[in-house]
Coordinates of C-alpha atoms and ligand atoms in Angstrom, one line a residue:
Chain A
X1 CA -7.2 -13.8 -34.3
X2 CA -6.0 -16.1 -31.5
X3 CA -3.8 -15.3 -28.5
X4 CA -3.0 -17.3 -25.4
X5 CA -3.5 -14.5 -22.9
X6 CA -5.5 -11.4 -23.5
X7 CA -5.2 -8.6 -20.9
X8 CA -7.9 -6.0 -20.8
X9 CA -6.3 -2.7 -19.6
X10 CA -2.8 -1.4 -19.9
X11 CA -2.5 0.4 -16.6
X12 CA -0.4 -0.8 -13.6
X13 CA -2.4 -4.0 -13.2
X14 CA -2.4 -5.0 -16.9
X15 CA 1.3 -4.2 -17.3
X16 CA 2.4 -6.2 -14.2
X17 CA 0.1 -9.1 -15.2
X18 CA 1.5 -9.2 -18.7
X19 CA 5.1 -9.3 -17.5
X20 CA 4.3 -12.0 -14.9
X21 CA 2.4 -14.1 -17.5
X22 CA 5.3 -13.8 -20.0
X23 CA 7.9 -14.8 -17.3
X24 CA 5.6 -17.6 -16.3
X25 CA 6.2 -19.2 -19.7
X26 CA 3.5 -17.9 -22.0
X27 CA 5.0 -15.7 -24.7
X28 CA 1.8 -15.0 -26.6
X29 CA 0.4 -12.3 -24.4
X30 CA -1.5 -9.2 -25.7
X31 CA -2.6 -6.1 -23.9
X32 CA -5.7 -4.1 -25.0
X33 CA -5.5 -0.5 -23.8
X34 CA -8.3 2.1 -24.2
X35 CA -6.0 5.1 -23.9
X36 CA -3.4 6.6 -26.2
X37 CA -0.5 5.2 -24.2
X38 CA 0.3 2.5 -21.7
X39 CA 0.3 3.3 -18.0
X40 CA -3.3 4.1 -17.4
X41 CA -4.2 6.5 -14.5
X42 CA -0.5 6.7 -13.4
X43 CA 0.2 9.0 -16.3
X44 CA -1.8 11.8 -14.6
X45 CA -0.6 11.0 -11.1
X46 CA 2.5 13.1 -11.3
X47 CA 3.0 13.4 -7.6
X48 CA 5.5 11.2 -5.9
X49 CA 5.3 8.4 -3.3
X50 CA 4.7 5.5 -5.6
X51 CA 6.9 2.4 -5.4
X52 CA 8.2 2.8 -1.9
X53 CA 7.3 -0.8 -1.1
X54 CA 8.4 -2.2 -4.4
X55 CA 11.4 -0.2 -5.4
X56 CA 12.3 1.3 -2.1
X57 CA 12.2 4.7 -3.8
X58 CA 9.7 7.4 -4.1
X59 CA 8.6 7.6 -7.7
X60 CA 6.1 9.7 -9.6
X61 CA 3.2 7.9 -11.3
X62 CA 4.7 8.1 -14.8
X63 CA 8.1 6.9 -13.4
X64 CA 6.5 3.9 -11.8
X65 CA 4.5 3.1 -15.0
X66 CA 7.7 3.4 -17.1
X67 CA 9.5 0.7 -15.1
X68 CA 6.8 -1.7 -16.1
X69 CA 6.3 -0.4 -19.6
X70 CA 10.1 -0.9 -20.2
X71 CA 9.7 -4.6 -19.0
X72 CA 6.8 -5.0 -21.4
X73 CA 8.8 -3.6 -24.3
X74 CA 12.0 -5.6 -23.4
X75 CA 9.9 -8.8 -23.7
X76 CA 8.3 -7.7 -26.9
X77 CA 4.8 -8.2 -25.5
X78 CA 2.2 -7.0 -28.0
X79 CA -0.2 -4.2 -27.1
X80 CA -2.9 -2.4 -28.9
X81 CA -3.7 1.2 -27.9
X82 CA -6.9 3.2 -28.3
X83 CA -8.6 -0.1 -28.2
X84 CA -12.0 -0.5 -26.6
X85 CA -13.3 -3.9 -25.7
X86 CA -16.9 -4.2 -26.6
X87 CA -17.7 -7.6 -25.3
X88 CA -16.3 -10.6 -23.6
X89 CA -17.9 -14.0 -23.2
X90 CA -17.3 -17.1 -21.1
X91 CA -15.7 -18.9 -24.1
X92 CA -13.0 -16.2 -23.8
X93 CA -13.9 -14.5 -27.0
X94 CA -13.1 -10.8 -26.9
X95 CA -14.6 -8.3 -29.3
X96 CA -12.9 -5.0 -29.6
X97 CA -12.5 -2.0 -31.9
X98 CA -9.6 0.4 -32.6
X99 CA -8.7 2.9 -35.3
X100 CA -6.1 0.6 -36.9
X101 CA -8.0 -2.7 -37.1
X102 CA -11.6 -1.5 -36.9
X103 CA -13.7 -4.2 -35.4
X104 CA -11.9 -7.4 -34.5
X105 CA -12.3 -10.6 -32.5
X106 CA -9.7 -12.5 -30.4
X107 CA -10.1 -16.0 -29.2
X108 CA -8.1 -16.4 -26.0
X109 CA -7.1 -19.3 -23.8
X110 CA -7.1 -17.1 -20.7
X111 CA -8.2 -13.6 -20.0
X112 CA -7.0 -11.1 -17.3
X113 CA -9.4 -8.3 -16.4
X114 CA -7.4 -5.2 -15.5
X115 CA -9.7 -2.4 -16.3
X116 CA -9.1 -0.4 -13.1
X117 CA -11.8 1.8 -11.6
X118 CA -13.7 5.0 -12.2
X119 CA -14.7 7.8 -9.9
X120 CA -18.1 7.9 -8.2
X121 CA -19.9 10.8 -9.8
X122 CA -21.8 13.7 -8.4
X123 CA -25.0 12.1 -9.8
X124 CA -24.7 9.4 -7.3
X125 CA -24.7 12.0 -4.5
X126 CA -27.7 14.1 -5.1
X127 CA -26.6 17.5 -4.1
X128 CA -29.3 20.2 -4.2
X129 CA -29.0 23.2 -6.4
X130 CA -28.4 24.0 -10.0
X131 CA -26.1 22.2 -12.5
X132 CA -23.8 24.9 -13.6
X133 CA -20.4 24.4 -15.3
X134 CA -17.3 24.2 -13.1
X135 CA -18.1 20.9 -11.4
X136 CA -15.6 18.1 -12.0
X137 CA -14.5 14.9 -10.5
X138 CA -11.1 15.3 -8.9
X139 CA -9.6 12.8 -11.4
X140 CA -10.9 14.8 -14.4
X141 CA -9.4 18.0 -12.9
X142 CA -6.2 16.1 -12.4
X143 CA -6.1 15.1 -16.1
X144 CA -6.8 18.7 -17.2
X145 CA -4.1 20.2 -15.1
X146 CA -1.4 17.6 -15.4
X147 CA -1.9 16.2 -18.9
X148 CA -3.7 18.9 -20.8
X149 CA -2.1 21.8 -19.0
X150 CA -5.3 23.7 -18.4
X151 CA -6.6 24.9 -15.0
X152 CA -10.3 24.2 -14.5
X153 CA -10.7 27.1 -12.1
X154 CA -9.3 29.5 -9.6
X155 CA -11.5 29.4 -6.5
X156 CA -12.1 25.8 -5.4
X157 CA -14.1 23.8 -2.9
X158 CA -13.5 20.0 -2.7
X159 CA -16.2 17.6 -1.6
X160 CA -14.8 14.3 -0.2
X161 CA -11.3 13.7 1.2
X162 CA -10.2 10.8 -1.0
X163 CA -6.6 10.8 -1.9
X164 CA -7.2 12.3 -5.4
X165 CA -9.1 15.2 -3.9
X166 CA -6.3 15.8 -1.4
X167 CA -3.6 15.6 -4.1
X168 CA -5.6 18.0 -6.3
X169 CA -6.0 20.5 -3.4
X170 CA -2.2 20.8 -3.4
X171 CA -1.8 20.7 -7.1
X172 CA -4.3 23.5 -7.8
X173 CA -2.8 25.6 -5.0
X174 CA 0.7 25.2 -6.5
X175 CA -0.8 26.4 -9.8
X176 CA -2.1 29.5 -8.2
X177 CA -5.7 28.6 -7.3
X178 CA -7.2 29.2 -3.9
X179 CA -8.6 26.0 -2.3
X180 CA -11.1 27.2 0.3
X181 CA -12.1 24.0 1.9
X182 CA -12.2 20.2 1.7
X183 CA -15.3 18.8 3.3
X184 CA -15.8 15.2 4.3
X185 CA -19.1 13.7 5.4
X186 CA -17.4 11.1 7.5
X187 CA -15.8 11.8 10.9
X188 CA -12.5 10.7 9.3
X189 CA -10.7 11.2 6.0
X190 CA -10.6 8.3 3.6
X191 CA -7.2 9.6 2.4
X192 CA -3.8 8.7 3.7
X193 CA -2.6 10.6 6.7
X194 CA 0.5 11.8 4.9
X195 CA -1.7 13.4 2.3
X196 CA -3.7 15.3 4.9
X197 CA -0.3 16.7 6.1
X198 CA 1.5 17.4 2.8
X199 CA -1.5 18.4 0.7
X200 CA -3.7 20.3 3.2
X201 CA -1.8 21.3 6.3
X202 CA 1.2 22.4 4.3
X203 CA -0.9 25.0 2.6
X204 CA -3.3 25.9 5.4
X205 CA -6.3 24.3 3.6
X206 CA -9.0 23.6 6.1
X207 CA -10.6 20.1 6.3
X208 CA -14.1 20.0 7.6
X209 CA -15.0 16.6 8.9
X210 CA -18.7 15.6 9.3
X211 CA -19.5 18.2 6.7
X212 CA -21.2 18.0 3.3
X213 CA -22.1 20.4 0.5
X214 CA -25.8 21.2 0.8
X215 CA -26.1 23.7 -2.0
X216 CA -24.3 24.6 -5.2
X217 CA -25.1 28.0 -6.7
X218 CA -24.7 29.6 -10.1
X219 CA -26.5 29.5 -13.4
X220 CA -23.9 29.2 -16.1
X221 CA -20.9 28.7 -13.9
X222 CA -20.6 27.8 -10.2
X223 CA -20.6 30.9 -8.1
X224 CA -20.6 29.4 -4.6
X225 CA -21.4 26.5 -2.4
X226 CA -22.9 26.1 1.0
X227 CA -21.6 23.4 3.3
X228 CA -23.2 22.2 6.5
X229 CA -22.3 20.0 9.4
X230 CA -24.1 16.6 9.5
X231 CA -25.5 14.7 12.4
X232 CA -24.8 11.0 13.2
X233 CA -27.4 10.1 10.6
X234 CA -25.6 12.2 8.0
X235 CA -28.4 14.7 7.9
X236 CA -27.4 18.4 7.6
X237 CA -27.8 20.3 10.9
X238 CA -29.7 23.6 10.5
X239 CA -27.7 26.6 11.6
X240 CA -24.3 25.2 10.8
X241 CA -24.3 26.4 7.2
X242 CA -21.1 28.0 5.9
X243 CA -20.8 29.7 2.5
X244 CA -17.9 29.9 0.1
X245 CA -17.7 31.9 -3.1
X246 CA -16.0 29.7 -5.7
X247 CA -15.9 28.9 -9.4
X248 CA -15.0 25.3 -9.2
X249 CA -16.2 22.3 -7.2
X250 CA -14.3 19.0 -7.2
X251 CA -15.7 15.7 -6.1
X252 CA -13.5 13.1 -4.6
X253 CA -16.0 10.7 -3.2
X254 CA -14.6 7.3 -3.9
X255 CA -13.8 4.9 -6.6
X256 CA -15.8 2.0 -8.1
X257 CA -14.3 -0.9 -9.9
X258 CA -15.1 -0.6 -13.6
X259 CA -16.9 -3.9 -14.1
X260 CA -19.5 -3.4 -16.9
X261 CA -17.6 -5.9 -19.1
X262 CA -17.3 -8.4 -16.2
X263 CA -21.1 -8.1 -15.5
X264 CA -22.1 -8.5 -19.1
X265 CA -20.0 -11.6 -19.3
X266 CA -22.0 -13.1 -16.4
X267 CA -19.0 -13.4 -14.1
X268 CA -20.1 -13.4 -10.4
X269 CA -19.4 -10.1 -8.6
X270 CA -19.2 -9.5 -4.9
X271 CA -21.7 -6.8 -3.7
X272 CA -19.1 -5.6 -1.2
X273 CA -16.1 -5.0 -3.3
X274 CA -18.1 -4.5 -6.5
X275 CA -15.4 -6.6 -8.2
X276 CA -15.4 -10.2 -9.3
X277 CA -15.5 -13.0 -6.7
X278 CA -12.0 -14.6 -6.9
X279 CA -9.8 -17.3 -5.2
X280 CA -6.3 -16.5 -4.1
X281 CA -5.0 -17.1 -7.7
X282 CA -7.3 -14.2 -8.7
X283 CA -9.2 -16.5 -10.9
X284 CA -12.9 -15.5 -11.1
X285 CA -15.6 -18.1 -10.9
X286 CA -15.2 -18.6 -14.7
X287 CA -12.3 -20.9 -15.3
X288 CA -9.4 -19.2 -17.0
X289 CA -10.7 -15.7 -16.5
X290 CA -8.7 -13.7 -13.9
X291 CA -9.0 -10.3 -12.4
X292 CA -6.5 -8.0 -10.6
X293 CA -5.9 -4.5 -9.5
X294 CA -8.6 -1.9 -9.0
X295 CA -11.2 -3.7 -11.1
X296 CA -11.1 -6.3 -8.4
X297 CA -10.8 -4.2 -5.2
X298 CA -9.8 -0.5 -4.9
X299 CA -6.3 -0.4 -3.6
X300 CA -4.6 2.4 -1.7
X301 CA -1.2 1.8 -3.2
X302 CA -0.1 0.9 -6.7
X303 CA 2.6 -1.3 -5.3
X304 CA -0.1 -3.7 -4.1
X305 CA -1.9 -3.5 -7.5
X306 CA 1.3 -4.7 -9.1
X307 CA 1.7 -7.5 -6.6
X308 CA -1.8 -8.7 -7.1
X309 CA -1.5 -8.5 -10.9
X310 CA 1.6 -10.6 -10.8
X311 CA -0.4 -13.3 -9.0
X312 CA -3.1 -13.2 -11.7
X313 CA -0.4 -13.2 -14.5
X314 CA 1.4 -16.2 -13.0
X315 CA -1.7 -18.3 -12.6
X316 CA -3.1 -17.3 -15.9
X317 CA 0.1 -18.6 -17.5
X318 CA -0.2 -21.8 -15.5
X319 CA -3.8 -22.2 -16.7
X320 CA -2.7 -21.9 -20.3
X321 CA 0.2 -24.3 -19.9
X322 CA -1.4 -26.9 -17.6
X323 CA -5.1 -26.5 -18.0
X324 CA -7.5 -26.5 -15.2
X325 CA -6.1 -27.3 -11.8
X326 CA -7.9 -28.8 -8.7
X327 CA -10.8 -26.7 -7.3
X328 CA -11.6 -27.2 -3.7
X329 CA -13.2 -24.0 -2.4
X330 CA -13.8 -22.7 1.1
X331 CA -15.5 -19.3 1.5
X332 CA -14.0 -16.4 3.4
X333 CA -16.3 -13.9 5.1
X334 CA -16.2 -10.5 6.8
X335 CA -17.0 -10.8 10.5
X336 CA -17.5 -8.1 13.1
X337 CA -16.2 -4.6 12.1
X338 CA -14.8 -5.8 8.8
X339 CA -16.3 -4.5 5.5
X340 CA -14.9 -7.1 3.1
X341 CA -12.3 -9.8 2.7
X342 CA -10.5 -10.7 -0.5
X343 CA -10.1 -13.4 -1.9
X344 CA -13.7 -14.5 -1.3
X345 CA -12.7 -18.1 -1.9
X346 CA -9.7 -20.1 -0.8
X347 CA -8.9 -22.9 -3.2
X348 CA -7.3 -25.6 -1.1
X349 CA -6.3 -27.3 -4.4
X350 CA -3.6 -24.6 -4.8
X351 CA -0.3 -24.8 -2.8
X352 CA 1.2 -21.9 -1.0
X353 CA 0.4 -19.1 1.4
X354 CA -2.8 -17.1 1.1
X355 CA -2.7 -13.4 1.7
X356 CA -6.0 -12.1 2.9
X357 CA -6.8 -8.4 2.1
X358 CA -9.5 -6.7 4.1
X359 CA -10.8 -3.3 5.3
X360 CA -12.1 -2.3 8.7
X361 CA -15.4 -0.5 9.0
X362 CA -14.3 2.3 11.3
X363 CA -11.3 3.8 13.1
X364 CA -10.3 1.4 15.9
X365 CA -7.5 1.8 18.4
X366 CA -5.9 -1.0 20.3
X367 CA -7.9 -3.7 18.7
X368 CA -7.4 -7.4 17.9
X369 CA -7.8 -8.8 14.4
X370 CA -8.6 -12.5 14.3
X371 CA -8.9 -15.1 11.6
X372 CA -11.2 -17.9 12.5
X373 CA -12.1 -21.1 10.7
X374 CA -15.5 -22.1 12.1
X375 CA -15.0 -21.4 15.8
X376 CA -11.3 -22.1 15.9
X377 CA -9.0 -19.1 16.0
X378 CA -6.2 -19.6 13.6
X379 CA -4.4 -16.3 13.7
X380 CA -4.5 -13.2 15.9
X381 CA -2.9 -9.8 15.6
X382 CA -3.0 -6.8 17.9
X383 CA -3.2 -3.5 16.1
X384 CA -2.5 -0.1 17.7
X385 CA -4.7 1.6 15.0
X386 CA -6.8 0.4 12.1
X387 CA -8.5 2.8 9.8
X388 CA -10.9 2.2 6.8
X389 CA -8.7 4.2 4.5
X390 CA -5.8 1.7 4.8
X391 CA -6.1 -1.9 3.6
X392 CA -5.1 -4.5 6.1
X393 CA -3.4 -7.8 5.2
X394 CA -2.7 -11.1 7.0
X395 CA -1.0 -14.2 5.7
X396 CA -2.4 -17.7 6.1
X397 CA 0.6 -20.0 5.8
X398 CA 0.4 -23.0 3.5
X399 CA 0.1 -25.5 6.3
X400 CA -2.7 -23.5 7.9
X401 CA -4.5 -23.4 4.5
X402 CA -4.2 -27.2 4.1
X403 CA -5.8 -27.8 7.6
X404 CA -8.8 -25.5 7.0
X405 CA -12.1 -27.3 7.1
X406 CA -14.7 -24.6 7.7
X407 CA -15.2 -21.1 6.1
X408 CA -12.7 -18.5 7.2
X409 CA -13.9 -15.4 9.0
X410 CA -11.9 -12.2 9.6
X411 CA -13.1 -10.2 12.6
X412 CA -12.0 -7.2 14.6
X413 CA -12.5 -7.0 18.4
X414 CA -12.1 -3.7 20.2
Chain B
X1 CA 11.2 22.2 26.1
X2 CA 8.4 22.2 23.6
X3 CA 6.8 19.0 22.4
X4 CA 5.7 18.7 18.8
X5 CA 3.4 16.0 17.4
X6 CA 4.1 15.3 13.7
X7 CA 2.9 12.9 11.0
X8 CA 5.7 11.6 9.0
X9 CA 5.0 12.0 5.2
X10 CA 8.0 9.9 4.0
X11 CA 5.9 6.8 3.3
X12 CA 2.2 5.7 3.4
X13 CA 2.5 4.4 7.0
X14 CA 2.2 8.0 8.2
X15 CA 3.8 7.3 11.6
X16 CA 2.8 9.7 14.4
X17 CA 6.1 11.2 15.7
X18 CA 6.8 13.1 18.8
X19 CA 9.7 15.5 18.8
X20 CA 11.1 17.4 21.8
X21 CA 12.3 20.8 20.6
X22 CA 14.8 23.0 22.4
X23 CA 16.3 26.2 21.0
X24 CA 14.7 25.4 17.6
X25 CA 16.2 21.9 17.2
X26 CA 14.9 18.5 18.0
X27 CA 16.5 17.0 21.1
X28 CA 14.7 13.7 20.9
X29 CA 12.4 12.0 18.4
X30 CA 10.1 9.1 19.1
X31 CA 7.3 7.2 17.4
X32 CA 9.2 6.8 14.1
X33 CA 9.3 3.3 12.7
X34 CA 12.5 3.9 10.6
X35 CA 15.4 6.3 10.5
X36 CA 13.8 8.3 7.7
X37 CA 11.2 9.3 10.2
X38 CA 13.8 10.7 12.6
X39 CA 15.4 12.7 9.8
X40 CA 12.0 14.0 8.7
X41 CA 11.2 15.1 12.2
X42 CA 14.5 16.8 12.7
X43 CA 14.1 18.8 9.5
X44 CA 10.4 19.4 10.2
X45 CA 11.0 21.4 13.4
X46 CA 13.6 23.5 11.8
X47 CA 12.4 24.1 8.2
X48 CA 10.1 21.6 6.5
X49 CA 11.5 20.0 3.3
X50 CA 9.4 18.6 0.5
X51 CA 10.0 17.1 -3.0
X52 CA 8.1 19.4 -5.4
X53 CA 6.2 17.7 -8.2
X54 CA 4.5 19.5 -11.1
X55 CA 4.3 19.5 -14.8
X56 CA 5.7 21.9 -17.5
X57 CA 4.5 22.7 -20.9
X58 CA 6.9 21.6 -23.7
X59 CA 7.4 23.4 -27.0
X60 CA 4.5 22.1 -29.0
X61 CA 2.1 22.0 -26.0
X62 CA 2.6 18.6 -24.5
X63 CA 2.8 18.5 -20.7
X64 CA 5.8 16.9 -19.1
X65 CA 5.8 15.7 -15.4
X66 CA 8.8 16.9 -13.4
X67 CA 10.1 16.8 -9.8
X68 CA 12.9 18.2 -7.8
X69 CA 15.7 15.6 -7.5
X70 CA 16.0 16.5 -3.7
X71 CA 13.6 18.0 -1.2
X72 CA 13.4 21.8 -1.1
X73 CA 12.2 24.0 1.7
X74 CA 8.4 23.9 1.8
X75 CA 8.3 27.7 2.0
X76 CA 10.0 28.0 -1.3
X77 CA 7.6 25.9 -3.3
X78 CA 5.2 28.6 -4.5
X79 CA 7.9 31.1 -5.6
X80 CA 9.8 28.3 -7.4
X81 CA 6.6 27.4 -9.2
X82 CA 6.9 30.7 -11.1
X83 CA 10.4 29.9 -12.3
X84 CA 9.3 26.4 -13.3
X85 CA 6.2 27.6 -15.2
X86 CA 8.4 29.9 -17.3
X87 CA 10.4 26.9 -18.7
X88 CA 9.3 25.1 -21.9
X89 CA 11.6 22.2 -22.7
X90 CA 12.0 20.9 -26.2
X91 CA 11.2 17.2 -26.8
X92 CA 12.5 14.5 -26.8
X93 CA 13.0 14.3 -23.0
X94 CA 13.9 11.1 -21.1
X95 CA 13.1 10.3 -17.5
X96 CA 15.8 11.7 -15.3
X97 CA 16.9 14.4 -17.7
X98 CA 17.5 17.8 -16.1
X99 CA 14.8 20.3 -17.0
X100 CA 16.2 23.1 -14.8
X101 CA 19.7 23.0 -13.6
X102 CA 20.3 24.3 -10.1
X103 CA 16.7 25.3 -9.5
X104 CA 17.5 26.0 -5.9
X105 CA 20.8 25.6 -4.0
X106 CA 22.0 22.7 -6.1
X107 CA 18.6 21.0 -6.4
X108 CA 17.7 20.3 -10.0
X109 CA 14.3 19.9 -11.6
X110 CA 14.2 16.6 -13.5
X111 CA 11.7 14.9 -15.9
X112 CA 9.7 12.0 -14.6
X113 CA 8.5 10.7 -17.9
X114 CA 10.0 9.9 -21.3
X115 CA 8.3 11.9 -24.0
X116 CA 9.7 11.5 -27.4
X117 CA 7.5 13.8 -29.5
Ligands
LIG501 S1 8.9 6.9 10.1 FE1 9.5 5.5 8.5 S2 7.9 4.0 8.4 FE2 7.1 5.8 9.6 S3 6.0 7.0 8.0 FE3 8.1 7.8 8.2 S4 9.2 6.7 6.6 FE4 7.4 5.6 6.9

């Protein structure tokens, strides 16, 4: 079959991209979703706090998703559920499989990658000890409790203080479990401050910074863990061991963009974001293939995912309607104390402001963030506090973009 | 006067708020970026309030996400969870439908998802 725009992923990014592409003038848009329903990960994020930027209300994940699902339905945008994309190539041919159609092929004019991200696994962490049952990623536990209605355990220790881990500390406590500790190897939490307060402090759950799990015990089922403080090189310090009896260990140690398809298609990825290299239109280095949301960069807030997806949707529609535009790229780069900058390319052939997203490497107080083009400072902002857990943004106005002649660097000075 | 340092949880900014407390009430609040932060701090020093979110098992086994339509006292959350877990709504349910009327002092528990079957 043939479709103008194929969107891979029906989570928040795919939904917002579909609506924006449709409203941008392309009516033949189809969403391919792996799960049994639209909404993606939002369906299991039943806590509130979504949509404050976008809707000026505090919504739960499913409520936020429903606002976009309604828009998709109102427009009659087609979607296939339980559909796994098997391959994707540079000619924009998508091969997929689902129970209804079996194996099928779609030739698209433009593709939007919106596959989201997955959790880093315990395997990537190398914790010593046995491999008993009772070890879950925080997101898996979230799905069990919230969607399947089943508690993975009663006595819990959480490794990593990512937002999902913090949210699950509260969630399991509310459902009657005892969460003994959250331990974080870094000197700061990677979660939002509000989640430290409302998920840990509210329930008296201790957060051990500069700590990691050094041993997991149990043969069939987890029976306990040992945590230790780490030194500046992240090596456990002997003598600081602390033992907890528990039947469950949750890992919340970060998210990685889900880019197997992107890679197999040969699309250039950034080693820093682990997502595709894109320009401000969210077009990858393959013409007509766009990427948005957590498959591109792991966002803190779904509101920003929607915003980014709308950019991708709009430009994907323009690509279908007008064909290739003008490409005149300048690189962006991460300077001192900055871990990455997105977009990695600024296309001067595209009108309008460019919003730069970036993360800082550490916690900084009273610092200055600067954007330079070559040696020339083009924008400067003072910040009282900047933390790695919260994405920073700065806008380069259209006139500034037009005057750029050398690569753009974002740097932070203390 | 006692000085309390708080983190506002009303939005992801997480402003650091300082509240001066006298006789159990806030006499000044500073550090908040918006009025919601002031209200948050004033409540926080008296009796912290939170919106409770959870999920309930419907007849037939499907889980339905729910929340309180207004904040409730934080110290009531665990005991109200028992009441909530004893309720099993029948589908269909639409977002915003009341799942428990007057769960606590006029605060209702409402569905945050539409589940038709
Ligand atoms: S004071 Fe206002 S801006 Fe600051 S965290 Fe609270 S709600 Fe957000």
